[in-house]
Amino acid sequence: DAMVIQNPRYQVTQFGKPVTLSCSQTLNHNVMYWYQQKSSQAPKLLFHYYDKDFNNEADTPDNFQSRRPNTSFCFLDIRSPGLGDAAMYLCATSRGDYGYTFGSGTRLTVV
Amino acid sequence: AQTVTQSQPEMSVQEAETVTLSCTYDTSENNYYLFWYKQPPSRQMILVIRQEAYKQQNATENRFSVNFQKAAKSFSLKISDSQLGDTAMYFCAFIVRYTGTASKLTFGTGTRLQVTL
């Protein structure tokens, strides 16, 4: 089945130690999104790729970066995780219209 | 800017009963879509129902239906014959349809629904 896959499901990292979360898709969607969702809150868009074009939200901290080496993969890099970055990170894809497909998320813990 | 407001942080309903979740939104755009997403404890976001703003007819999907009041900018979700599996966080969300750029979902703060025996 076509889907959006996020790895790992759970990630524990040390305070200040760079960490990378990955997302892959078999839907061949041209847009990939990263959302941050803190406990009991709404998901917040960090950035998205429209094809190869990177689009950062104005309030996304510089600590967060992203890479999209090809259509299928997208990575979220957190350069120096702080305790406040502990959250669920959701990857989603779309064809640029309203048809979003979400992955299962990666829960990041910072110790 | 678009905003989505869900005024009910938590709700509870007995199995087999009907429950309505409220959502209001604000936009100056005309071409947009509204959604209800369900996020169970397993955490994957699942689309429940979608409504195109240009359609007057309310969307329905089996036990799920919406009451879309465009003038009032209201978009409520009705769940009939509630089941234990409906227990989840429900998010109202909104997309403005643009041409040539990616559409971005804006979420409300969510309503946690508990279905009880």
Coordinates of C-alpha atoms in Angstrom, one line a residue:
Chain A
D1 CA 0.0 0.0 0.0
A2 CA 1.1 3.5 -0.7
M3 CA 2.0 5.3 2.4
V4 CA 4.1 7.7 4.4
I5 CA 6.7 6.0 6.7
Q6 CA 8.5 7.7 9.6
N7 CA 11.5 6.3 11.3
P8 CA 12.2 5.8 14.1
R9 CA 8.9 5.6 15.9
Y10 CA 10.5 6.7 19.1
Q11 CA 13.8 8.6 19.4
V12 CA 15.7 9.6 22.5
T13 CA 18.5 12.1 22.2
Q14 CA 20.8 13.9 24.6
F15 CA 20.5 17.6 25.2
G16 CA 22.5 19.4 22.5
K17 CA 23.3 16.3 20.4
P18 CA 22.2 16.6 16.8
V19 CA 19.4 14.2 15.7
T20 CA 17.8 13.4 12.4
L21 CA 14.3 12.1 11.8
S22 CA 13.4 10.6 8.5
C23 CA 10.3 10.3 6.4
S24 CA 9.7 8.4 3.2
Q25 CA 6.7 8.1 0.9
T26 CA 5.6 5.8 -1.9
L27 CA 2.8 8.1 -3.0
N28 CA 5.0 10.2 -5.4
H29 CA 3.5 13.3 -3.9
N30 CA 5.4 16.5 -4.7
V31 CA 4.9 18.2 -1.4
M32 CA 6.3 17.0 1.9
Y33 CA 5.6 18.7 5.3
W34 CA 7.0 18.6 8.8
Y35 CA 4.8 19.4 11.7
Q36 CA 5.7 19.6 15.4
Q37 CA 3.1 18.5 17.9
K38 CA 3.6 19.0 21.6
S39 CA 1.5 17.2 24.1
S40 CA -2.2 18.0 23.9
Q41 CA -1.6 20.8 21.3
A42 CA -2.4 21.2 17.6
P43 CA 0.3 20.3 15.1
K44 CA 2.4 23.3 14.1
L45 CA 3.9 23.5 10.6
L46 CA 7.7 23.9 10.7
F47 CA 8.4 23.8 6.9
H48 CA 7.6 22.1 3.7
Y49 CA 9.1 21.2 0.4
Y50 CA 7.3 21.9 -2.8
D51 CA 9.2 19.7 -5.2
K52 CA 12.8 20.8 -4.5
D53 CA 11.8 24.3 -3.2
F54 CA 12.2 24.6 0.6
N55 CA 9.7 26.8 2.4
N56 CA 10.3 27.7 6.0
E57 CA 7.6 29.0 8.3
A58 CA 8.5 32.5 9.7
D59 CA 8.5 31.3 13.4
T60 CA 10.5 28.0 12.9
P61 CA 13.7 28.2 14.9
D62 CA 17.0 28.1 13.1
N63 CA 17.8 25.0 15.1
F64 CA 15.5 23.1 12.8
Q65 CA 16.7 22.2 9.3
S66 CA 15.4 19.9 6.6
R67 CA 16.7 18.1 3.6
R68 CA 15.0 16.4 0.7
P69 CA 17.5 14.5 -1.4
N70 CA 14.8 13.0 -3.7
T71 CA 11.0 12.9 -4.2
S72 CA 10.6 10.0 -1.8
F73 CA 12.7 11.1 1.2
C74 CA 12.7 14.0 3.6
F75 CA 14.7 14.5 6.7
L76 CA 14.3 16.8 9.7
D77 CA 17.5 17.8 11.4
I78 CA 17.6 19.3 14.9
R79 CA 21.1 20.7 15.3
S80 CA 21.1 21.2 19.1
P81 CA 18.0 19.8 20.7
G82 CA 16.7 21.4 23.8
L83 CA 14.2 20.2 26.3
G84 CA 11.6 22.3 24.7
D85 CA 12.0 20.4 21.4
A86 CA 10.6 17.2 22.9
A87 CA 7.5 16.5 20.9
M88 CA 5.8 14.3 18.3
Y89 CA 7.1 15.2 14.8
L90 CA 4.7 14.4 12.0
C91 CA 5.5 14.1 8.4
A92 CA 2.8 14.6 5.7
T93 CA 2.6 14.6 2.0
S94 CA 0.3 16.0 -0.6
R95 CA 0.1 16.8 -4.3
G96 CA -0.1 20.4 -3.4
D97 CA -3.8 20.4 -3.0
Y98 CA -5.9 19.4 0.0
G99 CA -5.1 15.6 -0.1
Y100 CA -2.8 15.2 2.9
T101 CA -1.5 11.9 4.0
F102 CA 0.2 11.7 7.4
G103 CA 2.9 9.3 8.7
S104 CA 2.6 7.7 12.2
G105 CA 5.0 10.3 13.7
T106 CA 8.3 10.1 15.6
R107 CA 8.1 10.9 19.3
L108 CA 11.3 12.7 20.3
T109 CA 12.5 12.7 23.9
V110 CA 15.4 14.9 24.9
V111 CA 17.3 13.9 28.1
Chain B
A1 CA -4.3 34.8 8.3
Q2 CA -6.5 31.9 8.8
T3 CA -7.6 30.8 12.3
V4 CA -9.5 27.7 13.5
T5 CA -11.2 27.6 16.9
Q6 CA -12.4 24.6 18.8
S7 CA -14.1 25.7 22.0
Q8 CA -14.6 22.3 23.6
P9 CA -11.3 20.9 24.9
E10 CA -12.9 17.7 26.1
M11 CA -16.2 15.9 25.6
S12 CA -17.6 12.6 26.7
V13 CA -20.4 10.5 25.1
Q14 CA -21.9 7.2 25.9
E15 CA -21.7 4.4 23.4
A16 CA -24.4 4.5 20.8
E17 CA -25.3 8.1 21.5
T18 CA -24.8 11.1 19.3
V19 CA -22.2 13.8 19.9
T20 CA -21.5 17.1 18.1
L21 CA -18.0 18.8 18.1
S22 CA -17.9 22.5 17.4
C23 CA -15.5 24.4 15.1
T24 CA -15.4 28.0 13.9
Y25 CA -12.9 29.5 11.5
D26 CA -11.9 32.8 10.2
T27 CA -10.8 33.6 6.7
S28 CA -11.2 36.2 4.0
E29 CA -10.6 33.7 1.2
N30 CA -13.4 32.1 -0.9
N31 CA -11.7 28.9 -2.2
Y32 CA -11.0 26.7 0.8
Y33 CA -11.6 23.3 2.3
L34 CA -12.5 22.2 5.8
F35 CA -11.6 18.9 7.5
W36 CA -12.0 16.9 10.6
Y37 CA -9.1 14.7 11.5
K38 CA -9.0 12.0 14.1
Q39 CA -5.9 11.2 16.1
P40 CA -6.3 8.1 18.3
P41 CA -3.9 7.2 21.0
S42 CA -1.7 5.5 18.4
R43 CA -1.2 9.0 17.1
Q44 CA -1.6 8.7 13.4
M45 CA -3.7 11.5 12.0
I46 CA -6.6 10.1 10.0
L47 CA -9.0 12.1 7.8
V48 CA -12.6 11.7 8.9
I49 CA -14.4 14.0 6.6
R50 CA -13.8 16.8 4.1
Q51 CA -16.0 19.7 3.0
E52 CA -15.4 22.0 0.0
A53 CA -16.5 25.6 0.8
Y54 CA -18.2 26.0 -2.6
K55 CA -20.5 23.1 -1.9
Q56 CA -23.7 23.9 0.0
Q57 CA -24.5 20.3 0.7
N58 CA -23.1 19.0 4.0
A59 CA -20.6 16.2 3.7
T60 CA -21.4 12.8 5.2
E61 CA -19.3 9.7 5.7
N62 CA -21.2 6.8 7.3
R63 CA -21.7 7.8 10.9
F64 CA -19.9 11.1 10.5
S65 CA -21.6 14.2 9.1
V66 CA -20.9 17.9 9.2
N67 CA -23.1 21.0 9.6
F68 CA -21.4 23.6 7.4
Q69 CA -22.6 27.2 7.9
K70 CA -20.5 29.3 5.6
A71 CA -21.9 32.7 6.5
A72 CA -21.4 31.9 10.2
K73 CA -18.0 30.3 9.5
S74 CA -19.0 27.3 11.5
F75 CA -18.1 23.7 10.8
S76 CA -19.4 21.2 13.3
L77 CA -18.9 17.4 13.3
K78 CA -21.7 15.1 14.3
I79 CA -20.9 11.5 15.3
S80 CA -23.9 9.2 15.4
D81 CA -24.0 5.8 17.1
S82 CA -20.7 6.5 18.9
Q83 CA -18.4 3.6 19.2
L84 CA -15.5 2.9 21.7
G85 CA -13.2 3.2 18.7
D86 CA -14.2 6.8 18.2
T87 CA -12.2 7.7 21.3
A88 CA -9.6 10.1 20.1
M89 CA -8.5 13.7 19.7
Y90 CA -10.4 15.4 17.0
F91 CA -8.9 18.3 15.1
C92 CA -10.8 20.7 12.9
A93 CA -8.5 21.9 10.1
F94 CA -8.6 24.4 7.2
I95 CA -6.8 24.8 3.9
V96 CA -6.9 27.6 1.4
R97 CA -6.6 26.5 -2.1
Y98 CA -3.9 28.3 -4.0
T99 CA -2.6 27.8 -7.5
G100 CA 1.0 27.0 -8.0
T101 CA 2.0 26.7 -4.3
A102 CA 1.4 24.1 -1.7
S103 CA -1.7 24.3 0.4
K104 CA -1.0 24.4 4.1
L105 CA -3.2 22.9 6.8
T106 CA -4.1 25.1 9.8
F107 CA -5.4 23.1 12.8
G108 CA -7.6 24.0 15.7
T109 CA -6.5 23.1 19.2
G110 CA -8.5 19.9 19.2
T111 CA -11.3 18.3 21.2
R112 CA -10.6 15.1 23.2
L113 CA -13.5 12.8 22.8
Q114 CA -14.0 9.9 25.2
V115 CA -16.6 7.3 24.4
T116 CA -17.8 5.4 27.5
L117 CA -19.8 2.2 28.1

